Amino acid sequence: MASVGRIISTLSKIPAAKCELNLSKVAKRNFTHLVQRQAPTVAVTAKKLASVSSVCSCGCGRFQGMHTRGDKELLEFLTEEIATEKKNQKMKVPPTTFEGFDVKYDGAEVVLSKKFNDEEIKISYTVKHTVDSEVPEELNPNAEQPEGGEMKSKPEFEVDIIKNGKTIGFTCNYVQQNTEEGEAGDVFAIDEVTFYEGEWKDSNYAVAGDILDGYLYDLFMNMLEERGISNEFVDKLSDCSTGFEHKMYISLLENIQKFISS
């Protein structure tokens, strides 16, 4: 966060420069949640690169409707990639409600909101750059191509507790779980706390969560839990975010496909 959906099985289809620059990122993506990924090996020659980048031999600058042979090969790959990703897709339609919250979407941004007594609770985050692989519990150091982990979206998220035009704001992040200790800790942590009236301004004061008094930090965590932002909720939020990010990824591929083929 090996799946054929996000592993480039035939890397010779991609220009060498892109292989070298984006290999680590491409090798991570996997949304099947069923099988492990293996890092591919790449050997692309300069001759192959020149062939991929060449235009139609007649000099018209087109190759079967594409500007270059590279465009044609990219379109062929995208067609296969999109079909595979859709087959593995878990979220067809993003939910409009989630664990008692109403959900609204604006591109890659998500806002959850609900009423709690005389307060309004808002959770906001973006799914951009939120996907990384989960580290497998057991790794084989002798393996030539170590297995990758399941891909999960774990976004930084803002929690605003609003009452009478005043806001207590929390910036929260997912934390790495240490399974060796045998006892599961908090799924998320408070990175920052702020308080302001009206609209947020950059000049508003905020304090880092790691320098708060320990007891005060725990009281803030209790405050969030009483309003529904518990470890269980945040864990489920990651699953929902993962499904939505995957949907956005497929949409990105489809838009690029349409752009190239138009």
mmCIF file of C-alpha atoms in Angstrom:
data_model
loop_
_atom_site.group_PDB
_atom_site.id
_atom_site.type_symbol
_atom_site.label_atom_id
_atom_site.label_comp_id
_atom_site.label_asym_id
_atom_site.label_seq_id
_atom_site.Cartn_x
_atom_site.Cartn_y
_atom_site.Cartn_z
ATOM 1 C CA MET A 1 0.000 0.000 0.000
ATOM 2 C CA ALA A 2 2.095 -10.379 -6.846
ATOM 3 C CA SER A 3 -0.997 -8.286 -7.929
ATOM 4 C CA VAL A 4 -1.153 -8.196 -11.709
ATOM 5 C CA GLY A 5 -3.290 -5.069 -11.343
ATOM 6 C CA ARG A 6 -0.420 -2.834 -10.250
ATOM 7 C CA ILE A 7 2.698 -4.781 -11.270
ATOM 8 C CA ILE A 8 4.030 -3.995 -14.708
ATOM 9 C CA SER A 9 4.364 -7.542 -15.938
ATOM 10 C CA THR A 10 6.055 -6.504 -19.144
ATOM 11 C CA LEU A 11 8.159 -3.510 -18.297
ATOM 12 C CA SER A 12 9.568 -3.474 -21.800
ATOM 13 C CA LYS A 13 6.323 -1.750 -22.743
ATOM 14 C CA ILE A 14 7.330 1.335 -20.793
ATOM 15 C CA PRO A 15 10.051 3.833 -21.736
ATOM 16 C CA ALA A 16 13.303 3.193 -19.886
ATOM 17 C CA ALA A 17 13.411 6.613 -18.260
ATOM 18 C CA LYS A 18 10.034 6.033 -16.659
ATOM 19 C CA CYS A 19 11.097 2.587 -15.470
ATOM 20 C CA GLU A 20 14.118 4.000 -13.702
ATOM 21 C CA LEU A 21 12.309 6.939 -12.102
ATOM 22 C CA ASN A 22 9.041 5.304 -11.043
ATOM 23 C CA LEU A 23 9.932 1.688 -10.388
ATOM 24 C CA SER A 24 9.743 1.902 -6.592
ATOM 25 C CA LYS A 25 6.351 3.587 -6.710
ATOM 26 C CA VAL A 26 4.880 1.263 -9.322
ATOM 27 C CA ALA A 27 6.143 -1.800 -7.515
ATOM 28 C CA LYS A 28 4.227 -0.861 -4.381
ATOM 29 C CA ARG A 29 0.718 -0.596 -5.707
ATOM 30 C CA ASN A 30 -1.595 -3.539 -4.986
ATOM 31 C CA PHE A 31 -5.271 -3.486 -4.185
ATOM 32 C CA THR A 32 -6.211 -7.151 -4.419
ATOM 33 C CA HIS A 33 -5.511 -7.588 -0.674
ATOM 34 C CA LEU A 34 -5.222 -11.270 -1.504
ATOM 35 C CA VAL A 35 -1.761 -11.932 -2.858
ATOM 36 C CA GLN A 36 1.702 -10.556 -2.237
ATOM 37 C CA ARG A 37 3.695 -8.493 -4.679
ATOM 38 C CA GLN A 38 7.188 -9.229 -5.939
ATOM 39 C CA ALA A 39 9.522 -6.457 -7.013
ATOM 40 C CA PRO A 40 10.230 -6.851 -10.751
ATOM 41 C CA THR A 41 13.648 -6.732 -12.330
ATOM 42 C CA VAL A 42 14.191 -4.328 -15.223
ATOM 43 C CA ALA A 43 16.538 -4.510 -18.204
ATOM 44 C CA VAL A 44 15.637 -2.021 -20.905
ATOM 45 C CA THR A 45 18.200 -1.293 -23.589
ATOM 46 C CA ALA A 46 18.883 2.022 -25.280
ATOM 47 C CA LYS A 47 17.888 0.388 -28.553
ATOM 48 C CA LYS A 48 14.464 -0.496 -27.141
ATOM 49 C CA LEU A 49 14.017 3.056 -25.834
ATOM 50 C CA ALA A 50 14.777 4.481 -29.248
ATOM 51 C CA SER A 51 12.259 2.104 -30.819
ATOM 52 C CA VAL A 52 9.513 3.000 -28.365
ATOM 53 C CA SER A 53 10.081 6.721 -28.835
ATOM 54 C CA SER A 54 10.157 6.632 -32.638
ATOM 55 C CA VAL A 55 7.304 7.985 -34.729
ATOM 56 C CA CYS A 56 5.595 6.527 -37.776
ATOM 57 C CA SER A 57 8.108 5.581 -40.497
ATOM 58 C CA CYS A 58 6.215 7.573 -43.120
ATOM 59 C CA GLY A 59 7.094 10.765 -41.270
ATOM 60 C CA CYS A 60 3.497 11.779 -40.624
ATOM 61 C CA GLY A 61 4.061 11.667 -36.898
ATOM 62 C CA ARG A 62 1.241 9.164 -36.327
ATOM 63 C CA PHE A 63 1.285 5.438 -35.694
ATOM 64 C CA GLN A 64 -2.112 3.731 -35.984
ATOM 65 C CA GLY A 65 -3.815 6.769 -34.520
ATOM 66 C CA MET A 66 -1.114 7.308 -31.883
ATOM 67 C CA HIS A 67 1.544 10.024 -31.938
ATOM 68 C CA THR A 68 4.308 7.497 -31.224
ATOM 69 C CA ARG A 69 4.792 3.772 -30.841
ATOM 70 C CA GLY A 70 5.185 4.518 -27.146
ATOM 71 C CA ASP A 71 1.653 5.965 -27.072
ATOM 72 C CA LYS A 72 0.313 2.808 -28.706
ATOM 73 C CA GLU A 73 2.055 0.536 -26.226
ATOM 74 C CA LEU A 74 0.975 2.715 -23.291
ATOM 75 C CA LEU A 75 -2.633 2.545 -24.485
ATOM 76 C CA GLU A 76 -2.428 -1.243 -24.778
ATOM 77 C CA PHE A 77 -1.062 -1.512 -21.254
ATOM 78 C CA LEU A 78 -3.671 0.872 -19.816
ATOM 79 C CA THR A 79 -6.460 -1.185 -21.371
ATOM 80 C CA GLU A 80 -5.198 -4.317 -19.600
ATOM 81 C CA GLU A 81 -4.423 -2.478 -16.369
ATOM 82 C CA ILE A 82 -7.868 -0.868 -16.113
ATOM 83 C CA ALA A 83 -9.618 -4.177 -16.771
ATOM 84 C CA THR A 84 -7.611 -5.891 -14.032
ATOM 85 C CA GLU A 85 -8.080 -3.069 -11.519
ATOM 86 C CA LYS A 86 -11.839 -3.040 -12.102
ATOM 87 C CA LYS A 87 -11.919 -6.778 -11.538
ATOM 88 C CA ASN A 88 -10.232 -6.283 -8.155
ATOM 89 C CA GLN A 89 -12.213 -3.145 -7.263
ATOM 90 C CA LYS A 90 -14.116 -3.343 -3.973
ATOM 91 C CA MET A 91 -15.744 0.108 -3.876
ATOM 92 C CA LYS A 92 -17.926 0.746 -6.930
ATOM 93 C CA VAL A 93 -19.834 3.683 -5.433
ATOM 94 C CA PRO A 94 -18.388 5.781 -2.548
ATOM 95 C CA PRO A 95 -20.692 5.732 0.512
ATOM 96 C CA THR A 96 -22.688 8.830 1.406
ATOM 97 C CA THR A 97 -22.824 7.826 5.081
ATOM 98 C CA PHE A 98 -20.197 6.211 7.276
ATOM 99 C CA GLU A 99 -20.507 5.159 10.931
ATOM 100 C CA GLY A 100 -23.114 7.835 11.669
ATOM 101 C CA PHE A 101 -21.369 10.568 9.622
ATOM 102 C CA ASP A 102 -22.602 12.135 6.393
ATOM 103 C CA VAL A 103 -19.901 11.958 3.716
ATOM 104 C CA LYS A 104 -19.183 14.453 0.933
ATOM 105 C CA TYR A 105 -16.521 14.272 -1.783
ATOM 106 C CA ASP A 106 -14.677 16.965 -3.714
ATOM 107 C CA GLY A 107 -12.174 15.322 -6.022
ATOM 108 C CA ALA A 108 -9.694 13.509 -3.793
ATOM 109 C CA GLU A 109 -10.907 15.321 -0.666
ATOM 110 C CA VAL A 110 -13.395 13.783 1.768
ATOM 111 C CA VAL A 111 -15.408 15.469 4.542
ATOM 112 C CA LEU A 112 -17.424 13.584 7.172
ATOM 113 C CA SER A 113 -19.814 15.485 9.428
ATOM 114 C CA LYS A 114 -22.415 14.827 12.116
ATOM 115 C CA LYS A 115 -24.153 16.458 15.060
ATOM 116 C CA PHE A 116 -23.193 15.588 18.630
ATOM 117 C CA ASN A 117 -25.407 17.318 21.207
ATOM 118 C CA ASP A 118 -24.896 21.042 20.472
ATOM 119 C CA GLU A 119 -21.659 20.452 18.563
ATOM 120 C CA GLU A 120 -20.795 19.789 14.929
ATOM 121 C CA ILE A 121 -18.099 17.173 14.374
ATOM 122 C CA LYS A 122 -16.174 17.352 11.090
ATOM 123 C CA ILE A 123 -13.470 14.997 9.829
ATOM 124 C CA SER A 124 -11.603 15.983 6.682
ATOM 125 C CA TYR A 125 -8.801 14.358 4.703
ATOM 126 C CA THR A 126 -7.468 13.763 1.198
ATOM 127 C CA VAL A 127 -6.574 10.401 -0.335
ATOM 128 C CA LYS A 128 -3.676 11.864 -2.345
ATOM 129 C CA HIS A 129 -0.299 10.325 -1.458
ATOM 130 C CA THR A 130 -1.847 8.222 1.321
ATOM 131 C CA VAL A 131 -1.202 4.705 0.024
ATOM 132 C CA ASP A 132 1.717 2.642 1.233
ATOM 133 C CA SER A 133 2.366 -1.047 1.722
ATOM 134 C CA GLU A 134 1.784 -2.759 5.033
ATOM 135 C CA VAL A 135 4.967 -4.449 6.260
ATOM 136 C CA PRO A 136 4.510 -8.243 6.280
ATOM 137 C CA GLU A 137 4.837 -9.827 9.719
ATOM 138 C CA GLU A 138 7.333 -12.380 8.413
ATOM 139 C CA LEU A 139 9.999 -11.554 5.862
ATOM 140 C CA ASN A 140 12.398 -13.986 4.242
ATOM 141 C CA PRO A 141 15.759 -12.173 4.115
ATOM 142 C CA ASN A 142 17.104 -14.836 1.732
ATOM 143 C CA ALA A 143 14.408 -14.291 -0.858
ATOM 144 C CA GLU A 144 15.671 -12.823 -4.132
ATOM 145 C CA GLN A 145 12.468 -10.811 -4.476
ATOM 146 C CA PRO A 146 10.943 -10.095 -1.048
ATOM 147 C CA GLU A 147 7.181 -10.136 -0.849
ATOM 148 C CA GLY A 148 5.412 -6.807 -0.532
ATOM 149 C CA GLY A 149 2.602 -6.030 1.843
ATOM 150 C CA GLU A 150 -1.053 -5.190 1.445
ATOM 151 C CA MET A 151 -1.720 -1.688 0.182
ATOM 152 C CA LYS A 152 -3.626 0.575 2.585
ATOM 153 C CA SER A 153 -4.638 4.224 2.530
ATOM 154 C CA LYS A 154 -3.838 5.848 5.878
ATOM 155 C CA PRO A 155 -4.415 9.567 5.485
ATOM 156 C CA GLU A 156 -3.642 12.343 7.896
ATOM 157 C CA PHE A 157 -7.019 13.660 9.022
ATOM 158 C CA GLU A 158 -8.378 16.747 10.747
ATOM 159 C CA VAL A 159 -11.045 16.537 13.440
ATOM 160 C CA ASP A 160 -12.920 19.761 14.213
ATOM 161 C CA ILE A 161 -15.279 20.053 17.159
ATOM 162 C CA ILE A 162 -17.355 23.183 16.500
ATOM 163 C CA LYS A 163 -19.685 24.966 18.927
ATOM 164 C CA ASN A 164 -20.985 28.553 18.882
ATOM 165 C CA GLY A 165 -18.530 29.540 16.146
ATOM 166 C CA LYS A 166 -15.525 28.246 18.105
ATOM 167 C CA THR A 167 -13.440 25.246 17.152
ATOM 168 C CA ILE A 168 -11.146 22.768 18.876
ATOM 169 C CA GLY A 169 -9.066 21.269 16.091
ATOM 170 C CA PHE A 170 -7.045 18.049 16.148
ATOM 171 C CA THR A 171 -4.595 16.913 13.481
ATOM 172 C CA CYS A 172 -4.272 13.130 13.645
ATOM 173 C CA ASN A 173 -2.178 10.467 11.951
ATOM 174 C CA TYR A 174 -2.087 6.693 11.780
ATOM 175 C CA VAL A 175 0.664 5.071 13.819
ATOM 176 C CA GLN A 176 2.798 2.051 13.007
ATOM 177 C CA GLN A 177 1.649 -0.971 14.983
ATOM 178 C CA ASN A 178 4.345 -2.958 16.787
ATOM 179 C CA THR A 179 3.137 -6.549 16.774
ATOM 180 C CA GLU A 180 6.238 -7.798 18.619
ATOM 181 C CA GLU A 181 5.040 -6.272 21.882
ATOM 182 C CA GLY A 182 2.009 -8.546 21.821
ATOM 183 C CA GLU A 183 -0.430 -5.800 22.797
ATOM 184 C CA ALA A 184 -2.106 -3.559 20.264
ATOM 185 C CA GLY A 185 -1.756 0.159 20.924
ATOM 186 C CA ASP A 186 -3.659 3.127 19.556
ATOM 187 C CA VAL A 187 -4.387 3.030 15.838
ATOM 188 C CA PHE A 188 -3.905 6.803 15.578
ATOM 189 C CA ALA A 189 -2.201 9.636 17.428
ATOM 190 C CA ILE A 190 -2.838 13.347 17.949
ATOM 191 C CA ASP A 191 -0.139 15.326 16.145
ATOM 192 C CA GLU A 192 -1.434 18.803 16.883
ATOM 193 C CA VAL A 193 -4.113 20.642 18.873
ATOM 194 C CA THR A 194 -5.452 24.122 18.195
ATOM 195 C CA PHE A 195 -8.324 26.389 19.215
ATOM 196 C CA TYR A 196 -9.746 29.288 17.227
ATOM 197 C CA GLU A 197 -12.859 31.385 16.715
ATOM 198 C CA GLY A 198 -14.405 31.875 13.286
ATOM 199 C CA GLU A 199 -12.355 30.754 10.300
ATOM 200 C CA TRP A 200 -8.930 29.176 10.600
ATOM 201 C CA LYS A 201 -5.950 31.490 10.071
ATOM 202 C CA ASP A 202 -2.263 30.645 9.757
ATOM 203 C CA SER A 203 -1.580 32.950 12.689
ATOM 204 C CA ASN A 204 -3.617 30.749 15.053
ATOM 205 C CA TYR A 205 -1.593 29.028 17.752
ATOM 206 C CA ALA A 206 -1.219 25.232 17.758
ATOM 207 C CA VAL A 207 0.674 22.840 20.019
ATOM 208 C CA ALA A 208 2.308 19.542 19.047
ATOM 209 C CA GLY A 209 0.720 16.469 20.571
ATOM 210 C CA ASP A 210 4.023 14.921 21.636
ATOM 211 C CA ILE A 211 4.828 17.759 24.038
ATOM 212 C CA LEU A 212 1.441 17.745 25.769
ATOM 213 C CA ASP A 213 1.195 16.572 29.362
ATOM 214 C CA GLY A 214 0.574 12.814 29.193
ATOM 215 C CA TYR A 215 -2.626 12.967 31.212
ATOM 216 C CA LEU A 216 -3.955 15.869 29.124
ATOM 217 C CA TYR A 217 -3.176 13.921 25.950
ATOM 218 C CA ASP A 218 -5.187 10.951 27.255
ATOM 219 C CA LEU A 219 -8.101 13.247 28.111
ATOM 220 C CA PHE A 220 -8.076 14.596 24.557
ATOM 221 C CA MET A 221 -8.114 11.019 23.201
ATOM 222 C CA ASN A 222 -11.091 10.278 25.473
ATOM 223 C CA MET A 223 -12.798 13.408 24.157
ATOM 224 C CA LEU A 224 -12.459 12.153 20.594
ATOM 225 C CA GLU A 225 -13.610 8.645 21.490
ATOM 226 C CA GLU A 226 -16.768 9.969 23.161
ATOM 227 C CA ARG A 227 -17.607 11.664 19.862
ATOM 228 C CA GLY A 228 -17.142 8.492 17.835
ATOM 229 C CA ILE A 229 -13.522 8.871 16.796
ATOM 230 C CA SER A 230 -12.251 5.678 18.399
ATOM 231 C CA ASN A 231 -9.493 3.255 17.391
ATOM 232 C CA GLU A 232 -12.119 0.992 15.819
ATOM 233 C CA PHE A 233 -13.621 3.881 13.855
ATOM 234 C CA VAL A 234 -10.248 5.072 12.573
ATOM 235 C CA ASP A 235 -9.341 1.521 11.539
ATOM 236 C CA LYS A 236 -12.553 1.271 9.504
ATOM 237 C CA LEU A 237 -11.868 4.726 8.074
ATOM 238 C CA SER A 238 -8.642 3.382 6.580
ATOM 239 C CA ASP A 239 -10.584 0.629 4.797
ATOM 240 C CA CYS A 240 -13.051 3.172 3.407
ATOM 241 C CA SER A 241 -10.222 5.477 2.341
ATOM 242 C CA THR A 242 -8.429 2.579 0.660
ATOM 243 C CA GLY A 243 -11.483 1.740 -1.439
ATOM 244 C CA PHE A 244 -12.025 5.372 -2.454
ATOM 245 C CA GLU A 245 -8.336 5.886 -3.323
ATOM 246 C CA HIS A 246 -8.470 2.784 -5.511
ATOM 247 C CA LYS A 247 -11.536 4.169 -7.302
ATOM 248 C CA MET A 248 -9.701 7.472 -7.874
ATOM 249 C CA TYR A 249 -6.688 5.565 -9.225
ATOM 250 C CA ILE A 250 -8.847 3.737 -11.770
ATOM 251 C CA SER A 251 -10.436 7.031 -12.783
ATOM 252 C CA LEU A 252 -6.969 8.517 -13.319
ATOM 253 C CA LEU A 253 -5.975 5.634 -15.612
ATOM 254 C CA GLU A 254 -9.233 5.946 -17.565
ATOM 255 C CA ASN A 255 -8.748 9.684 -18.083
ATOM 256 C CA ILE A 256 -5.193 9.153 -19.342
ATOM 257 C CA GLN A 257 -6.464 6.397 -21.637
ATOM 258 C CA LYS A 258 -9.100 8.727 -23.116
ATOM 259 C CA PHE A 259 -6.532 11.509 -23.496
ATOM 260 C CA ILE A 260 -4.135 9.325 -25.463
ATOM 261 C CA SER A 261 -6.794 7.720 -27.678
ATOM 262 C CA SER A 262 -8.625 10.959 -28.498
#
